Coordinates of N, CA and C in Angstrom, one line a residue:
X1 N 36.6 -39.0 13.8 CA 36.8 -38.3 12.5 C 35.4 -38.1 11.9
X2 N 34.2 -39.1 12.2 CA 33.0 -38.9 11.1 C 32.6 -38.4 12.4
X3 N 32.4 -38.1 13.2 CA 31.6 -36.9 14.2 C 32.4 -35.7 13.5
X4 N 33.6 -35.4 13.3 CA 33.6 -34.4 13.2 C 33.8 -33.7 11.9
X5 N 33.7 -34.8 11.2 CA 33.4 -34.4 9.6 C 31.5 -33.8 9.1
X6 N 30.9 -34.5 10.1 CA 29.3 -34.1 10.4 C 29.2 -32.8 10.9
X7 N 30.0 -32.4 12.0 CA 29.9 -31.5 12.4 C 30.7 -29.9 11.7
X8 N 31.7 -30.1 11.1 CA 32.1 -29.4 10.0 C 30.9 -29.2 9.6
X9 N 30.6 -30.3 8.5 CA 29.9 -30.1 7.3 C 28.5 -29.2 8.3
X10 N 27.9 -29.7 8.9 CA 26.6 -28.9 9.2 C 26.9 -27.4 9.7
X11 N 27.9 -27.0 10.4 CA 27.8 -25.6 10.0 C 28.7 -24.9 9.2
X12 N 29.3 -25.5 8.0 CA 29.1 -25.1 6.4 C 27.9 -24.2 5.8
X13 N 26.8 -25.3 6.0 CA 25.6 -25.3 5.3 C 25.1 -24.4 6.1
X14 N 25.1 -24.3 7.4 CA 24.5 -23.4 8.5 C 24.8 -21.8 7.9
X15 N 26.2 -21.5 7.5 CA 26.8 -20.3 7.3 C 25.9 -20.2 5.7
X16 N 25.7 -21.0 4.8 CA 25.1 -20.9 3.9 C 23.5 -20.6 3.8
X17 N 22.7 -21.0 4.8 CA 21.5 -20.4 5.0 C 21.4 -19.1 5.4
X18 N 22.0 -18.5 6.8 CA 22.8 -17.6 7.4 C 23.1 -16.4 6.6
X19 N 23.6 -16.9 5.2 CA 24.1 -15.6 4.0 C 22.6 -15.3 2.9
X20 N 21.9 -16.6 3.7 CA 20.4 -16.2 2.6 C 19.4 -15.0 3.2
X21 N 20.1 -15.0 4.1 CA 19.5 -13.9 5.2 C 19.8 -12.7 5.2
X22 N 21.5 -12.6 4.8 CA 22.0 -11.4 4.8 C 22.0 -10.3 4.3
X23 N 21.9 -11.3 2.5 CA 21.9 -10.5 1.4 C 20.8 -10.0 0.5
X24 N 20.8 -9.3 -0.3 CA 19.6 -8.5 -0.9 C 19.1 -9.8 -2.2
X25 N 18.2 -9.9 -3.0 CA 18.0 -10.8 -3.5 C 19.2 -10.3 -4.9
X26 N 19.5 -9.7 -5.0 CA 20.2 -9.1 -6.3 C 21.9 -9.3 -5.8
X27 N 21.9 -9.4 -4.5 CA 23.6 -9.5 -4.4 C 23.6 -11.1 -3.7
X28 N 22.6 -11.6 -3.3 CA 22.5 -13.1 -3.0 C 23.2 -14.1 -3.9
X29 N 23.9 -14.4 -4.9 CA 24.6 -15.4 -5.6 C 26.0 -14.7 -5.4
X30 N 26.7 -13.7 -5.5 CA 27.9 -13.0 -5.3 C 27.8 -13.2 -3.9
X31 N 26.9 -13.3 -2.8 CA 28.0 -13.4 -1.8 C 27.7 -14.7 -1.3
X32 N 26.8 -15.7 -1.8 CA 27.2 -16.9 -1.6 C 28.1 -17.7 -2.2
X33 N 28.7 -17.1 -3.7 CA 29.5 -17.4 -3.7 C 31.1 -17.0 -3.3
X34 N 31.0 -15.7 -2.5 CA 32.3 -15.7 -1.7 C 32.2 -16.4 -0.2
X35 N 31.3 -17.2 0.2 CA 30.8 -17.6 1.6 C 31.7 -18.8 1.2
X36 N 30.7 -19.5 -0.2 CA 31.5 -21.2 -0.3 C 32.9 -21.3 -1.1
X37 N 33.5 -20.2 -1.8 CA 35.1 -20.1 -1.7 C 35.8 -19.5 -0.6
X38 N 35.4 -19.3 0.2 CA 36.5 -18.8 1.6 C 36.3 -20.5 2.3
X39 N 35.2 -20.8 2.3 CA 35.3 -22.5 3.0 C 36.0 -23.1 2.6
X40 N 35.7 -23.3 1.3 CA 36.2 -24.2 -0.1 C 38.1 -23.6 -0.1
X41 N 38.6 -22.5 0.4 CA 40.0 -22.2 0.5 C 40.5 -22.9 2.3
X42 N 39.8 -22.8 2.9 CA 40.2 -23.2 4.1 C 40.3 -24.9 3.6
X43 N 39.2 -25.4 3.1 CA 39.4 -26.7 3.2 C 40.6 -27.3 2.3
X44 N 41.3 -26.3 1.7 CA 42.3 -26.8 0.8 C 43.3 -26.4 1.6
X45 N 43.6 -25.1 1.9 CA 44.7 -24.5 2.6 C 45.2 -25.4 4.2
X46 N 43.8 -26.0 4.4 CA 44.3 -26.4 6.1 C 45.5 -27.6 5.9
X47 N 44.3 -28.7 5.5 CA 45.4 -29.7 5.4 C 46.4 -29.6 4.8
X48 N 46.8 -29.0 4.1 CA 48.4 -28.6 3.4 C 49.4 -27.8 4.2
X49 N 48.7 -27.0 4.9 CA 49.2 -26.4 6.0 C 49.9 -27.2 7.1
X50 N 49.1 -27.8 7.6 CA 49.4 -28.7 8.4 C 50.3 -29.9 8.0
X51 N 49.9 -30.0 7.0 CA 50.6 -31.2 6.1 C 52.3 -31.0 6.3
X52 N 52.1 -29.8 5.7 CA 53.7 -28.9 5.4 C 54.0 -29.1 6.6
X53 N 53.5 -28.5 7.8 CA 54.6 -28.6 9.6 C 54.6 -29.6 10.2
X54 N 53.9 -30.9 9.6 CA 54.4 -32.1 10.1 C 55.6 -32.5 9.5
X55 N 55.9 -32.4 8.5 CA 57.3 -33.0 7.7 C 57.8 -32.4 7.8
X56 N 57.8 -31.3 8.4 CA 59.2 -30.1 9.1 C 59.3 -30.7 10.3
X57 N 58.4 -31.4 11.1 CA 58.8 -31.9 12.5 C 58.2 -30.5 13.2
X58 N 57.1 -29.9 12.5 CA 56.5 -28.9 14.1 C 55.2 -29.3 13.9
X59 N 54.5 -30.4 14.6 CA 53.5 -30.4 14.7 C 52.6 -30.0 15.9
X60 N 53.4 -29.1 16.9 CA 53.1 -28.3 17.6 C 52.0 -27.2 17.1
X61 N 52.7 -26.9 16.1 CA 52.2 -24.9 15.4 C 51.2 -25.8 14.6
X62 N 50.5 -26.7 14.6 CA 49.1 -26.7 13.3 C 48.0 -27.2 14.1
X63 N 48.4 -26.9 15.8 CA 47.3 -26.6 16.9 C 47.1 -25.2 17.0
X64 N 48.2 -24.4 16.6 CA 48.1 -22.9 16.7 C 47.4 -22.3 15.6
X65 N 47.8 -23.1 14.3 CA 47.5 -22.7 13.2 C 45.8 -22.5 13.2
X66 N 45.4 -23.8 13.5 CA 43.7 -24.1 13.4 C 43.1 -23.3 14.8
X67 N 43.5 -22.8 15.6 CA 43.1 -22.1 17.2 C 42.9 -20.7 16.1
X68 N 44.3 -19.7 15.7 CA 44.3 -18.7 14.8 C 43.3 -18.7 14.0
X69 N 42.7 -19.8 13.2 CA 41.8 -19.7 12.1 C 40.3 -19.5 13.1
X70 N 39.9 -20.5 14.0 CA 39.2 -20.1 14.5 C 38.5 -19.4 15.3
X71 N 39.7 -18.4 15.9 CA 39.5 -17.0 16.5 C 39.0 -16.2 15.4
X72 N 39.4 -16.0 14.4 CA 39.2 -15.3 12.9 C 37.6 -15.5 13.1
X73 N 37.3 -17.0 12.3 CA 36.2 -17.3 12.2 C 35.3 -16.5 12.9
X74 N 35.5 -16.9 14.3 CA 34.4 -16.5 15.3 C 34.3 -14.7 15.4
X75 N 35.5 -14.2 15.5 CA 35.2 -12.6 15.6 C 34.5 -12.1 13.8
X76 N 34.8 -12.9 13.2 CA 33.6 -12.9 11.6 C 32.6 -13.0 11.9
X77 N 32.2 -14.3 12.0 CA 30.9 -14.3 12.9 C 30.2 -13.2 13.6
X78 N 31.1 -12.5 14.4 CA 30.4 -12.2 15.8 C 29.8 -10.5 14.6
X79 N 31.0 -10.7 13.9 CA 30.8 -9.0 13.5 C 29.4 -9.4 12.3
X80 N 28.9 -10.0 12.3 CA 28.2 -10.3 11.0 C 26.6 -9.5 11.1
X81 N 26.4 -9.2 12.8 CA 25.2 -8.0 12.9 C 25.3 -6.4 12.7
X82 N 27.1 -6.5 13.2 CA 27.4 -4.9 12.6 C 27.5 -4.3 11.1
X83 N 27.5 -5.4 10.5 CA 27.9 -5.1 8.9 C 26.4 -5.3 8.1
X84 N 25.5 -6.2 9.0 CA 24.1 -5.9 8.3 C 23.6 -5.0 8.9
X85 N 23.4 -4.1 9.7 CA 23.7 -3.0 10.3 C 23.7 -1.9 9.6
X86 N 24.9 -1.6 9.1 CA 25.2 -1.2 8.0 C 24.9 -1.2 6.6
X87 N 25.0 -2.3 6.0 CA 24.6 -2.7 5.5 C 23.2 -1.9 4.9
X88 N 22.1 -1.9 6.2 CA 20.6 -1.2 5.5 C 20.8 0.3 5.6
X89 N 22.3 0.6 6.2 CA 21.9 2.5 6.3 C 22.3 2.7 4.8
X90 N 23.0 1.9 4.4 CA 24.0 2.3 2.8 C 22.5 1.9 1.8
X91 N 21.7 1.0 2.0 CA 20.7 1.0 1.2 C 19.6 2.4 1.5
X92 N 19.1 2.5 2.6 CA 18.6 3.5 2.9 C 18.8 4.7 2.6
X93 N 20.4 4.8 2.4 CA 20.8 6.6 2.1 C 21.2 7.2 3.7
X94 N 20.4 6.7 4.8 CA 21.3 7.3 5.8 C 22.6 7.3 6.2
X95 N 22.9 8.2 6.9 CA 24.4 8.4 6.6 C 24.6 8.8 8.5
X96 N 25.3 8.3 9.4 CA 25.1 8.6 10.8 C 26.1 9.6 11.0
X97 N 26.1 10.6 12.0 CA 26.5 11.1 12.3 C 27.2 11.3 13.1

């Protein structure tokens, strides 16, 4: 459990450097703080989740539950070059064709 509470936590903070990168200096506190309330929701929502389909007797589905979240995650992730991407055409004014 504390390996993997280490490892949680470090790429938390990882995704929090990550968004220092992303954003402009003027929208930099607005989207870090929607970075550490989407975490800060998972970390409330999971265990409760899970919580809930163990005392139903399905603790089968809160291996599905956490697989689902982390497909999410990662296709987030993955999309996070197309949206900065974008991102500079909407500052720039271009508009693609």
């Amino acid at each position: 459990m504390a390996v993997t509470g280490v490892w949680l936590f470090s790429a938390q903070v990882m995704v929090y450097a990550t968004s220092n990168s992303l954003y402009r200096d003027s929208e930099r506190a607005t989207g870090l703080g929607w970075v550490t309330g989407v975490g800060r929701a998972g970390a409330v929502v999971g265990p409760s989740l899970v919580g809930t389909l163990a005392s139903n007797g399905s603790e089968s589905w809160g291996f599905i539950a956490f697989a689902l979240a982390g497909v999410t995650g990662a296709v987030a992730i993955a999309l996070v070059p197309a949206a900065g991407r974008l991102g500079n055409r909407a500052r720039t004014g271009s508009v693609p064709m």
